[in-house]
Coordinates of C-alpha atoms in Angstrom, one line a residue:
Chain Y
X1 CA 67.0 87.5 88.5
X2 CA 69.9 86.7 89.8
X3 CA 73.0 89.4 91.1
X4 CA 75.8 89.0 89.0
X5 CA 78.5 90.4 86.4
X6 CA 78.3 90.6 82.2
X7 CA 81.6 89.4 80.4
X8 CA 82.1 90.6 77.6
X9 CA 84.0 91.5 74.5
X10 CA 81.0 93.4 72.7
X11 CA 81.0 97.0 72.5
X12 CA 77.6 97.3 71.7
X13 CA 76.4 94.9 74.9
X14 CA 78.9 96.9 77.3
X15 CA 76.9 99.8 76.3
X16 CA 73.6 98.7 76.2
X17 CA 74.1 96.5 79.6
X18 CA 76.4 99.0 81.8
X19 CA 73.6 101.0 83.2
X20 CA 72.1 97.3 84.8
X21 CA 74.3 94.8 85.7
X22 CA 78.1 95.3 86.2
X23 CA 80.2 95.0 83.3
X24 CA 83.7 93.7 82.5
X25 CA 84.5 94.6 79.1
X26 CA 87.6 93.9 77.2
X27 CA 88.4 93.8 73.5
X28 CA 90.1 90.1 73.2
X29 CA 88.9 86.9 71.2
X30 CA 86.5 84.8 71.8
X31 CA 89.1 82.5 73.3
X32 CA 90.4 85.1 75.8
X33 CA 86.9 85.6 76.9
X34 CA 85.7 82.5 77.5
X35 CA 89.0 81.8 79.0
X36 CA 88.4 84.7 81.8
X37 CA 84.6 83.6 82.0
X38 CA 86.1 80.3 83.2
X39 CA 88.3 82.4 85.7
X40 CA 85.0 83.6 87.3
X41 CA 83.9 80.0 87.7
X42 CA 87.7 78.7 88.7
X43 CA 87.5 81.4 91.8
X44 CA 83.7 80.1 93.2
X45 CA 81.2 82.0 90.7
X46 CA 78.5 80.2 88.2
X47 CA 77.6 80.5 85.2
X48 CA 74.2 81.8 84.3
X49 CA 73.7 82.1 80.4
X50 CA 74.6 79.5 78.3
X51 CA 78.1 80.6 76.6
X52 CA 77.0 78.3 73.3
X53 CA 73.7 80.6 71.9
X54 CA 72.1 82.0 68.5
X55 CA 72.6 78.6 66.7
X56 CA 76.7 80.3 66.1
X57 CA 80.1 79.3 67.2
X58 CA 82.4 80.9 69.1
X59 CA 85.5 81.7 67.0
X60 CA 83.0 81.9 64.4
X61 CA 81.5 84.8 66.1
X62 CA 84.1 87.0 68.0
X63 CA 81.9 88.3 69.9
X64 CA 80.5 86.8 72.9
X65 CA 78.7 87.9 76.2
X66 CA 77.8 85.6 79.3
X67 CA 76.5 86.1 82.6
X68 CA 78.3 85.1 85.8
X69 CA 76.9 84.9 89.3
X70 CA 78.8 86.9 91.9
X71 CA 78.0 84.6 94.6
X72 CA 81.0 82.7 95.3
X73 CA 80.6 79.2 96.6
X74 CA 83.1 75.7 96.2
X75 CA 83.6 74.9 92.2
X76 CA 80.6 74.6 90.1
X77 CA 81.4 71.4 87.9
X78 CA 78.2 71.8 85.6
X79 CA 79.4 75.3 84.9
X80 CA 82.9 74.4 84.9
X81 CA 82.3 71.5 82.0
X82 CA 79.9 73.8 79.8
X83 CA 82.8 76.6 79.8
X84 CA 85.1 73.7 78.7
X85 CA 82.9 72.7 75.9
X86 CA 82.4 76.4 74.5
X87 CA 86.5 76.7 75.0
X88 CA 86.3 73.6 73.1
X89 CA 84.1 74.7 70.4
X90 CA 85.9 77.7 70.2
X91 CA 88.8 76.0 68.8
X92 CA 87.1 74.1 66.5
X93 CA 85.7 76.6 64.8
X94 CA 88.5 79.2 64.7
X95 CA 89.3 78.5 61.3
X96 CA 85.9 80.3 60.2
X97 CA 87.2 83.9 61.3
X98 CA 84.1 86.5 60.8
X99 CA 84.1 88.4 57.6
X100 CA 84.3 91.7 58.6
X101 CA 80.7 93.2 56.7
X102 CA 79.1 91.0 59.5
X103 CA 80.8 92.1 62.3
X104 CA 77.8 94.4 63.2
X105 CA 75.5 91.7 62.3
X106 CA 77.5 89.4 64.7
X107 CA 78.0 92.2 67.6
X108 CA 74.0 92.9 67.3
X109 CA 73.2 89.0 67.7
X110 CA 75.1 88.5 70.5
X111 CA 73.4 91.6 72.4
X112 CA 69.6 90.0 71.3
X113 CA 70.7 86.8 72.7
X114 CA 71.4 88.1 75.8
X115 CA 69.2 90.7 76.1
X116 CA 66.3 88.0 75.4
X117 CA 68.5 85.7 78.4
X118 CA 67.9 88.6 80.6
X119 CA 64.1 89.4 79.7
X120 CA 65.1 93.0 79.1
Chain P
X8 CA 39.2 67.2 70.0
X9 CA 38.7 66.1 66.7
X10 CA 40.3 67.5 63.4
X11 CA 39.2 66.3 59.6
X12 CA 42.2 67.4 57.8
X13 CA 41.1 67.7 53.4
X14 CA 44.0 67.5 51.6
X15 CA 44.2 69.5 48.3
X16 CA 47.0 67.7 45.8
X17 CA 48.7 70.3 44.1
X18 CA 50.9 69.6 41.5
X19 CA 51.7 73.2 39.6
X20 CA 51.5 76.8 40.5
X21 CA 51.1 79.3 37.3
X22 CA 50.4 82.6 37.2
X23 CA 47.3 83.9 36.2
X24 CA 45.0 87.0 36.4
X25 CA 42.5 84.8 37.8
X26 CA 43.5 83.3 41.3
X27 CA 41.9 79.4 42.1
X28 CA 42.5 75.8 42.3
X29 CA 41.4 73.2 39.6
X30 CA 43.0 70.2 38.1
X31 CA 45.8 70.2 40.8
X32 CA 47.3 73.5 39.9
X33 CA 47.2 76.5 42.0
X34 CA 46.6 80.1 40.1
X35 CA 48.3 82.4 41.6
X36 CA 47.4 86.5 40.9
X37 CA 51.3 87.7 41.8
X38 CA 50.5 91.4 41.6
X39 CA 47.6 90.6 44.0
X40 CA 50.0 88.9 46.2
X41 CA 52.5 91.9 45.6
X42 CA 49.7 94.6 47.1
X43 CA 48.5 92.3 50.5
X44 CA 52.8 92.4 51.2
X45 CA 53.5 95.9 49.7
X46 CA 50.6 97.1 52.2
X47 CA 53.3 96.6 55.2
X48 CA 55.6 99.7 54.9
X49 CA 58.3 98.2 56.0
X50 CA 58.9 95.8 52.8
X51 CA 60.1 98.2 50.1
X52 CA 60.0 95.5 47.4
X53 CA 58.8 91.9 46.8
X54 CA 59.9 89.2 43.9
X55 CA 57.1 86.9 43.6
X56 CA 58.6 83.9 41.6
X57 CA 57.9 80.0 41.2
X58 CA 60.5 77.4 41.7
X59 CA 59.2 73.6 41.1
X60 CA 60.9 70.4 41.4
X61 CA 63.4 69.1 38.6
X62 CA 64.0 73.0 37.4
X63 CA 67.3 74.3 37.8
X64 CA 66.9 76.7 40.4
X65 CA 68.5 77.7 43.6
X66 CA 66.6 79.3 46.2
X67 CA 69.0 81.8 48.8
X68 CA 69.0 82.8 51.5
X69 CA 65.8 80.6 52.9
X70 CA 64.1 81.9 55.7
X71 CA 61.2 80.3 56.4
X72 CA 58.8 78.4 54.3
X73 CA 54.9 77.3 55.1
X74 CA 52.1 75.4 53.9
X75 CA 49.0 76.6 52.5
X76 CA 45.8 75.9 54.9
X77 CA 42.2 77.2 55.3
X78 CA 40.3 76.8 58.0
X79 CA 37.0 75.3 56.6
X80 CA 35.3 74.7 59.8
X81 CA 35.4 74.5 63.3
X82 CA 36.5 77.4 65.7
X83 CA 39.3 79.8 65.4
X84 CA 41.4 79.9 62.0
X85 CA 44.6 79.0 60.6
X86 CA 48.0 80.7 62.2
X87 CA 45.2 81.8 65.2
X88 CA 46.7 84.8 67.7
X89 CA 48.8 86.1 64.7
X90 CA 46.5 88.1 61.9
X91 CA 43.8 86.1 63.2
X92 CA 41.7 85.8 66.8
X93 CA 43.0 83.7 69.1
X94 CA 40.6 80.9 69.6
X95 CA 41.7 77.4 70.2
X96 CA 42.2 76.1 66.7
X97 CA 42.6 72.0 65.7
X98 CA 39.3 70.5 65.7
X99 CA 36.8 70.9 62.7
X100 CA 38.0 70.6 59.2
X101 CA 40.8 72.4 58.0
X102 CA 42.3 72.1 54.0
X103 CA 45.7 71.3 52.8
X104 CA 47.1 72.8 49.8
X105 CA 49.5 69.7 49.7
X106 CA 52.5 70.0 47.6
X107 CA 52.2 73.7 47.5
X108 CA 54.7 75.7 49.8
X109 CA 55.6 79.7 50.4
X110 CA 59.3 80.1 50.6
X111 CA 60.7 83.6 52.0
X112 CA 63.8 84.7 51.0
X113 CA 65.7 87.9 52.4
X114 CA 69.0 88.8 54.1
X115 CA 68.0 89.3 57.9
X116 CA 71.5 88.6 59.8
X117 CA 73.7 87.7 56.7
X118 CA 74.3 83.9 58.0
X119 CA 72.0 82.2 59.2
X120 CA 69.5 81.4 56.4
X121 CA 69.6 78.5 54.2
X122 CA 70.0 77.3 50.5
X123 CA 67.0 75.2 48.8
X124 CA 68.2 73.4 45.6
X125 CA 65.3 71.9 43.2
X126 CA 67.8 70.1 41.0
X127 CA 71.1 68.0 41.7
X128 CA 72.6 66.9 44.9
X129 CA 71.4 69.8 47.0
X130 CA 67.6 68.9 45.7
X131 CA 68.3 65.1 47.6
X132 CA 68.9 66.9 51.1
X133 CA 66.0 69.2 51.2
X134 CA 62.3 68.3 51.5
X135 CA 61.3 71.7 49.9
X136 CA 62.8 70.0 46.4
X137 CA 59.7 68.1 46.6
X138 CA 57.2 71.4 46.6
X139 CA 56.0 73.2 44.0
X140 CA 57.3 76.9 45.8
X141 CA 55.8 80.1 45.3
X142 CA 59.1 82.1 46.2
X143 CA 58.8 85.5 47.8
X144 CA 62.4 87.7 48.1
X145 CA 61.9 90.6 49.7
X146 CA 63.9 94.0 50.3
X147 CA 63.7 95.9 52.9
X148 CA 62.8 99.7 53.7
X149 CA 66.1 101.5 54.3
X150 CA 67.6 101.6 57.5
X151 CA 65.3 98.4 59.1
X152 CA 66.4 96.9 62.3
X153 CA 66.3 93.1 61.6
X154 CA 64.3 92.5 64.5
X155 CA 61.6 94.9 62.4
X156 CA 62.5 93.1 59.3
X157 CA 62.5 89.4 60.5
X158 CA 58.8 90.4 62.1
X159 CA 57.5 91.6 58.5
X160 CA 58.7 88.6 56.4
X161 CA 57.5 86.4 58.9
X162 CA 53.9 88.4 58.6
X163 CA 54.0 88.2 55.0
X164 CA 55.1 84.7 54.6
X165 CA 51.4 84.1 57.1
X166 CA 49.6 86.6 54.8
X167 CA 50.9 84.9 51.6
X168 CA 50.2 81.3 52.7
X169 CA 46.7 82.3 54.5
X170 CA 45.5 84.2 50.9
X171 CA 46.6 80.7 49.1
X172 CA 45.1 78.4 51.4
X173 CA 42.1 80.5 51.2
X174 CA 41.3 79.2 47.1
X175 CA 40.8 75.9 48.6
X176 CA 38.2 76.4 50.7
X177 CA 35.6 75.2 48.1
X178 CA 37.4 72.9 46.7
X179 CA 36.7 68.9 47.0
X180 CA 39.8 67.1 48.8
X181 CA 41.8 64.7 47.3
X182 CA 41.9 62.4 50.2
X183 CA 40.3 63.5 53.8
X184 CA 42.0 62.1 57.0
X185 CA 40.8 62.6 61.1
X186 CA 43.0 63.1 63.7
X187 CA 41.8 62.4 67.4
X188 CA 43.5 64.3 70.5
X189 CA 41.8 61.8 73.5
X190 CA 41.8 63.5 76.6
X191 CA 43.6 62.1 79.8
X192 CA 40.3 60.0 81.1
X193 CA 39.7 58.8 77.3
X194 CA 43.1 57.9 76.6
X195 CA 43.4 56.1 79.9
X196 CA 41.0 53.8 79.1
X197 CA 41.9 53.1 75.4
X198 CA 44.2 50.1 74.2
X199 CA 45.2 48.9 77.9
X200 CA 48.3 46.7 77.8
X201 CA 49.6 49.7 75.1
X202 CA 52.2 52.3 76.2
X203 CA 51.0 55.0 76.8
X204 CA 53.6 57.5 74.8
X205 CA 54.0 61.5 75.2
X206 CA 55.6 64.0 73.1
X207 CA 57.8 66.4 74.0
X208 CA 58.6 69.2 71.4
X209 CA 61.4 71.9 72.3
X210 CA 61.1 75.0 70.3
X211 CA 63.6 77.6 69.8
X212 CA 63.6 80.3 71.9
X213 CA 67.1 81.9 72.5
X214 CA 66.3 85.3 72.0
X215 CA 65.3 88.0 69.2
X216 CA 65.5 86.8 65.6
X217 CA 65.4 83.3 67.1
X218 CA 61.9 82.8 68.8
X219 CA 59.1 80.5 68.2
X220 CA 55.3 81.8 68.5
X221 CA 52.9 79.8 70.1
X222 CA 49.3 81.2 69.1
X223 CA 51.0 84.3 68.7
X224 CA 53.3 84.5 72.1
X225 CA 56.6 84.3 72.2
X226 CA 57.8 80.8 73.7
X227 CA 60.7 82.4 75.4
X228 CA 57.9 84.4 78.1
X229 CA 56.1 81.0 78.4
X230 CA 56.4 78.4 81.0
X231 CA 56.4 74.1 79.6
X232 CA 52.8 73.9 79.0
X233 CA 50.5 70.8 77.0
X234 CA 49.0 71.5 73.4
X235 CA 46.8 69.5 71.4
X236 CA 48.4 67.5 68.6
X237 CA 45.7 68.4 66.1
X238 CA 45.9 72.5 66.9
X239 CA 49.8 72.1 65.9
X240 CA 48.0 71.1 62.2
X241 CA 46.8 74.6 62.1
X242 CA 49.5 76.8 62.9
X243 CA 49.4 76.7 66.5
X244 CA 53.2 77.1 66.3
X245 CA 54.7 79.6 63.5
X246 CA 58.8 79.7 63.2
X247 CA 60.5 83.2 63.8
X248 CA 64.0 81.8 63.4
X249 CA 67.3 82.8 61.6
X250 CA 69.4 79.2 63.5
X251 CA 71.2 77.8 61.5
X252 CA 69.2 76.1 58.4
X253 CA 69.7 72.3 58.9
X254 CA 68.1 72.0 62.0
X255 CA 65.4 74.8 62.2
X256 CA 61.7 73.7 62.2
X257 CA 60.6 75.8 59.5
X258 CA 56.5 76.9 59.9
X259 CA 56.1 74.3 57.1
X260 CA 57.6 71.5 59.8
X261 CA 55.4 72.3 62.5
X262 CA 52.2 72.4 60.7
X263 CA 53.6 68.9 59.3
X264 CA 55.4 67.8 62.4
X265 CA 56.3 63.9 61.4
X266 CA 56.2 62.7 65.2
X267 CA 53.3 63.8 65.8
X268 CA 51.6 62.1 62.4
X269 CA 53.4 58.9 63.6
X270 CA 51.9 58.9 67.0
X271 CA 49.1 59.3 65.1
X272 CA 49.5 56.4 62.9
X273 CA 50.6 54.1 66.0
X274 CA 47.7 54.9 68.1
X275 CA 46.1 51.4 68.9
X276 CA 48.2 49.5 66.7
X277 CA 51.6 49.7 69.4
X278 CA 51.0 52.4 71.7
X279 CA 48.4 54.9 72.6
X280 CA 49.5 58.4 71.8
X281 CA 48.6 60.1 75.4
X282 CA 49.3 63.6 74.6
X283 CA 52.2 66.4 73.6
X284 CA 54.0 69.1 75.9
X285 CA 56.3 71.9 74.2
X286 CA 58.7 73.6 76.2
X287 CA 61.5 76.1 75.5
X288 CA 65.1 76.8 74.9
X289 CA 66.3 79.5 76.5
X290 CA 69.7 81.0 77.2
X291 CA 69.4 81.6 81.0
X292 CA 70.3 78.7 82.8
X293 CA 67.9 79.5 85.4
X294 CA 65.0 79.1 82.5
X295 CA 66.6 75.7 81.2
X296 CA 66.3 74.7 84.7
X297 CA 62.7 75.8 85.5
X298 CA 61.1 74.4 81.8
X299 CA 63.4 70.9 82.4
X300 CA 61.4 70.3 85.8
X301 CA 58.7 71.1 84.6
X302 CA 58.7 68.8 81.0
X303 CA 59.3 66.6 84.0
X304 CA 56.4 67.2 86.0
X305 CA 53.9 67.5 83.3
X306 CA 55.1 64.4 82.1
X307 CA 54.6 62.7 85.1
X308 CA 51.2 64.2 85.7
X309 CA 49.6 63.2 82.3
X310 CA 50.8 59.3 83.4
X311 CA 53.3 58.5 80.0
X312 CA 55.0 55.3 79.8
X313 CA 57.4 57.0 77.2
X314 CA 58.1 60.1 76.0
X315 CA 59.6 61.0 72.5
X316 CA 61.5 64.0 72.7
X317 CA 62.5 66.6 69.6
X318 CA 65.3 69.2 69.9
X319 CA 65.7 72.4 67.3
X320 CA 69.1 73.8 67.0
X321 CA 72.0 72.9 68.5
X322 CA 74.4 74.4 71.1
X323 CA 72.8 75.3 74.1
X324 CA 70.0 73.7 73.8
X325 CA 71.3 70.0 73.8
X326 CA 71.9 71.4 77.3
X327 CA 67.9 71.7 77.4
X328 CA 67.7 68.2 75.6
X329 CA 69.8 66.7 78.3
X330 CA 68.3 68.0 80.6
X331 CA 64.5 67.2 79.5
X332 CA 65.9 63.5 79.1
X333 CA 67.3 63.0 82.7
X334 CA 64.7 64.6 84.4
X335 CA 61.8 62.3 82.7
X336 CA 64.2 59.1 83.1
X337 CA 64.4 60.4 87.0
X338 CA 60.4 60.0 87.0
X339 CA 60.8 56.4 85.6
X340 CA 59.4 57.2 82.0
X341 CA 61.9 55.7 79.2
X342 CA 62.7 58.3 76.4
X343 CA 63.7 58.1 73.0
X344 CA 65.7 62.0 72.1
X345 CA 65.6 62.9 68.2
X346 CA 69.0 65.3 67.6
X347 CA 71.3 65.9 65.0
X348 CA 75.1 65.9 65.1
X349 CA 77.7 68.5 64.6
X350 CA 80.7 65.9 64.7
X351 CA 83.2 67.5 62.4
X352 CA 83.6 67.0 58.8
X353 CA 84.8 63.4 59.6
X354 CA 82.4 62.6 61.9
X355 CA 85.2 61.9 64.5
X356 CA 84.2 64.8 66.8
X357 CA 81.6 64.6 69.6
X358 CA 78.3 64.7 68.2
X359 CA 76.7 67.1 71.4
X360 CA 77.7 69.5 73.4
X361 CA 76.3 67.5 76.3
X362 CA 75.7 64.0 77.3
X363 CA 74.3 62.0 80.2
X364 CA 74.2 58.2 80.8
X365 CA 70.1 58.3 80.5
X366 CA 70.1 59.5 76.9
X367 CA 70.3 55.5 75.3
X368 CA 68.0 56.0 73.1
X369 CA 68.8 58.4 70.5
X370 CA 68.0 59.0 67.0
X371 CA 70.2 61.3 64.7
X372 CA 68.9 63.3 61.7
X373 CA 72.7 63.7 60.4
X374 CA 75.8 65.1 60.7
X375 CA 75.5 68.9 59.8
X376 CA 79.3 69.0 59.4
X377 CA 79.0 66.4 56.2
X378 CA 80.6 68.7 53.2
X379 CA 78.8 68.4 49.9
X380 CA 79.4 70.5 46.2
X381 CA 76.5 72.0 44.9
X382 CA 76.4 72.1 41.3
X383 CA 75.9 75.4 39.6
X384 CA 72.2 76.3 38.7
X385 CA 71.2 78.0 35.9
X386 CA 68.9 80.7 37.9
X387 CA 69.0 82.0 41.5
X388 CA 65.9 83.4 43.8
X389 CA 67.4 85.5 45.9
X390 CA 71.4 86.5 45.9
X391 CA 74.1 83.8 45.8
X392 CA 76.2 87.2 48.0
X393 CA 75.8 85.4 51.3
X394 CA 76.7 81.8 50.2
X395 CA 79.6 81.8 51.9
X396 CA 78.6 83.1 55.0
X397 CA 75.8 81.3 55.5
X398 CA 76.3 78.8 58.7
X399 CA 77.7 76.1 56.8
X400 CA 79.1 78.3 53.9
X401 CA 83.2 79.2 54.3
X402 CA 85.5 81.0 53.1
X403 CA 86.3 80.3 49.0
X404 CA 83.0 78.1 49.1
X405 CA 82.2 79.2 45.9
X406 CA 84.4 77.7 42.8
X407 CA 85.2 79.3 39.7
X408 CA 82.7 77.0 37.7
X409 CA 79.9 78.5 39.7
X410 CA 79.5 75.3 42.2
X411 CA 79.6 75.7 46.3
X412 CA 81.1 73.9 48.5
X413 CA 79.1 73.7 51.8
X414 CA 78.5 71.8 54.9
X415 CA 75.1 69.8 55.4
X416 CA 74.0 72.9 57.6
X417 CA 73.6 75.6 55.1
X418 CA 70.8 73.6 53.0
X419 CA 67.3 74.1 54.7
X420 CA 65.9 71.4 56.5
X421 CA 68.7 69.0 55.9
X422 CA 69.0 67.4 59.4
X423 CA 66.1 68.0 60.4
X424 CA 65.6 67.5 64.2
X425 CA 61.1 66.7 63.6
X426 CA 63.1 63.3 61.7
X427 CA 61.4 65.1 58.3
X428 CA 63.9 64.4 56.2
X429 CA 65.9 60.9 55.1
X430 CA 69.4 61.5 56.7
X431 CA 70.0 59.3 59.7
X432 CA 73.0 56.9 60.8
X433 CA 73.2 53.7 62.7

């Protein structure tokens, strides 16, 4: 596996992930994280999960966790165009806010999808 | 490898204290059933109801749904590596309770499972309007994870269908087909001048509560690897899904995969169907990577002309589609890519989340975005609570008269990825 850094705005990931792999958490949107994700890639990182997973939208979900490389090389345009397209979906789908009684349903997907990513 | 498929036409299921098979209907004991799914702890209750075509009922939330099948002879039985041994399964005779389906219903992560209509305009979109469903709705012990809880519905749903398919072990088929998986050296020599055409199935495989077992492993832990066509006709493959309910190959699918029958069907006539490769979806782009070059390399290897490939899902894994099509294109094989669309409720939007110049040859099962008003049915399976939320469902989605209002994605097997059901577009 690669070295890198969890992005996240999950509480339970942060805490299920922090004693493995370095974790930036913040509470924000969906939007505002996929918008810093894409910060990682704008200054030389890569992606390495897939920000689109477990067959649900972001801004349908608000809660979303990805995987970014810590190497830093020149811009990665395959990573750099599948951040655009989750941004993308994001926005599409932002009308179709989370009811809150699935909030822990949502936070608890989000942490199996990337715990399966991971293999952990 | 060579599979005599019976099939069993069954055209009612009744109750009855007396379990069997005869003049087309299937007896089903429910308390019997009851006690093989009570035995599992972690199910605190189970309704055991029928649904069949024309009645008004609406069956919610859908998880999965699966075909009766006995393994009559030959090695191995049906759903092998699950509640059975693992031997390799698809050759021998196995028989069909046809017409007959299991359908589980339960609550596992609020949204994700799917609405099955036997009457009205929801029946036209599913094919599960067409099956005479023994309907099982389950609740859960208190306090179950819904990793535990997806595992025990899946198990039951295997035990259910397994028990049924059992009563037609002794009875005389309605019509008796066989299905030929050639090997490389025998399909090499067969029809020259034909095609020779591979299949390529991606199964889901994001993560917990979204997995696909192959013989009993989880797809996620396994590299692309080849399978016989025939063993997928025995439950090779069982779903363990909660996607979204459009596009997810239900068990039912697999065991029934269309492609594959088609291949079948073609064999000699314009092609010769050289063999099938499944391969995953995972969320680590490292994994998409690794399984793409290898669909690639297999392909390659077993010498196809063309490959036909199927997606599940959507998302990230037309990422994995992509990829699978450029990579087998790079080798000089043609494909032909079987998706579905999530375009918008106009149809304006782009219809992927990814796209490459070598994916000319497509063929959509639908837009899962198309909206369409349910009528209100006079019983529910299951609970209506979830409606909304399911993928598909929003906000207000149910009117005051009792209809819904949903997109195509909330009704099971509507765009189905396998080409299983009618939608399509040109």
């Amino acid at each position: 596996m690669m070295a890198g850094t969890i992005v996240t705005n999950n509480p339970l990931a942060r805490d299920a992930l922090n004693k493995i792999f370095f974790v930036e958490y913040r509470a924000e949107s969906a939007a505002e994280l996929l918008t810093r994700a894409r910060d990682y890639i704008h200054a030389g990182g890569r992606l390495l999960t897939h920000p689109l997973s477990g067959g649900i939208a972001p801004g349908e979900t608000p809660y979303k966790t990805v995987l970014v490389s810590d190497e830093r090389g020149p811009l990665d345009y395959d990573s750099l165009s599948m951040i655009e397209r989750a941004i993308e979906t994001c926005e599409e789908f932002s009308s179709r806010a989370a009811p809150e009684i699935f909030l822990d349903d949502y936070m608890e997907l989000d942490l199996a999808v990337i715990k399966g990513a991971l293999k952990i | 490898m060579e599979l005599d498929v019976g099939f069993i036409d069954i055209n009612d299921i009744q109750f009855s204290n007396e379990a069997g098979i005869s003049g087309g209907v299937l007896r089903v004991d429910p308390d019997a059933i009851k006690a093989l799914i009570l035995s599992d702890e972690r199910i605190r209750s189970v309704g055991v109801e029928i649904a069949r075509p024309g009645e008004s009922v609406r069956i919610t939330p859908v998880k999965d749904v699966l075909e009766p099948r006995v393994k009559v002879a030959g090695p191995g039985e049906v759903f092998p590596g699950v509640l059975s041994k693992v031997r390799t399964v698809g050759s021998g005779r196995t028989h069909v309770l046809r017409g007959a389906a299991v359908v589980t219903v339960g609550r596992i992560v609020g949204f994700q499972e799917g609405i099955v209509d036997m009457t009205g305009v929801g029946a036209d979109y599913t094919p599960f309007s067409k099956t005479v469903n023994l309907v099982l709705d389950f609740t859960p012990a208190d306090g179950l994870a819904a990793r535990e809880y997806e595992q025990a519905i899946r198990l039951a749903g295997i035990k259910t269908a397994r028990a049924l398919g059992e009563l037609g072990r002794d009875v005389t088929p309605d019509e008796l087909k066989t299905y030929r998986t050639l090997t490389t050296t025998e399909s090499a020599g067969a029809y020259p001048g034909l095609p020779r055409v591979g299949y390529v199935q991606m199964l889901q495989s994001q993560g917990l509560l979204h997995d696909t077992y192959v013989y009993g492993v989880d797809m996620k832990q396994s590299l692309t690897t080849v399978i016989g066509a025939t063993e997928l006709m025995d439950g090779a493959i069982i779903s363990g899904n909660c996607v979204s309910a459009c596009d997810k190959n239900t068990t039912y699918h697999h065991q029934n995969n269309p492609v594959v029958h088609d291949l079948f069907d073609a064999h000699g006539k314009t092609l010769v169907f050289a063999g099938m490769i499944i391969t995953n979806e995972n969320v680590y782009l490292a994994d998409k990577e690794r399984s793409s070059d290898w669909t690639a390399k297999l392909a390659k290897y077993l010498g196809f002309d063309g490959v036909i490939i199927s997606q599940e899902g959507f998302g990230n894994p037309d990422t994995d589609l992509i990829m699978n099509c450029k990579k087998i294109e790079a080798e000089g094989i043609r494909t032909v890519i079987i998706t579905d669309e999530y375009a918008g409720r106009d149809g304006t939007s782009q219809s992927l989340a990814d796209a490459d110049r070598a994916a000319d040859a497509v063929v959509t099962g639908g837009n899962a975005n198309q909206v369409v008003t349910l009528p209100k049915l006079d019983r529910v399976i299951g609970t209506m609570m979830y409606t909304e939320r399911i993928a598909g469902g929003f906000g207000g989605s149910v009117g005051e008269d009792g209809s819904v209002t949903v997109e195509l994605q909330a009704i099971t097997g509507s765009t189905n990825e396998l080409g299983f059901n009618a939608l399509s577009a040109r």
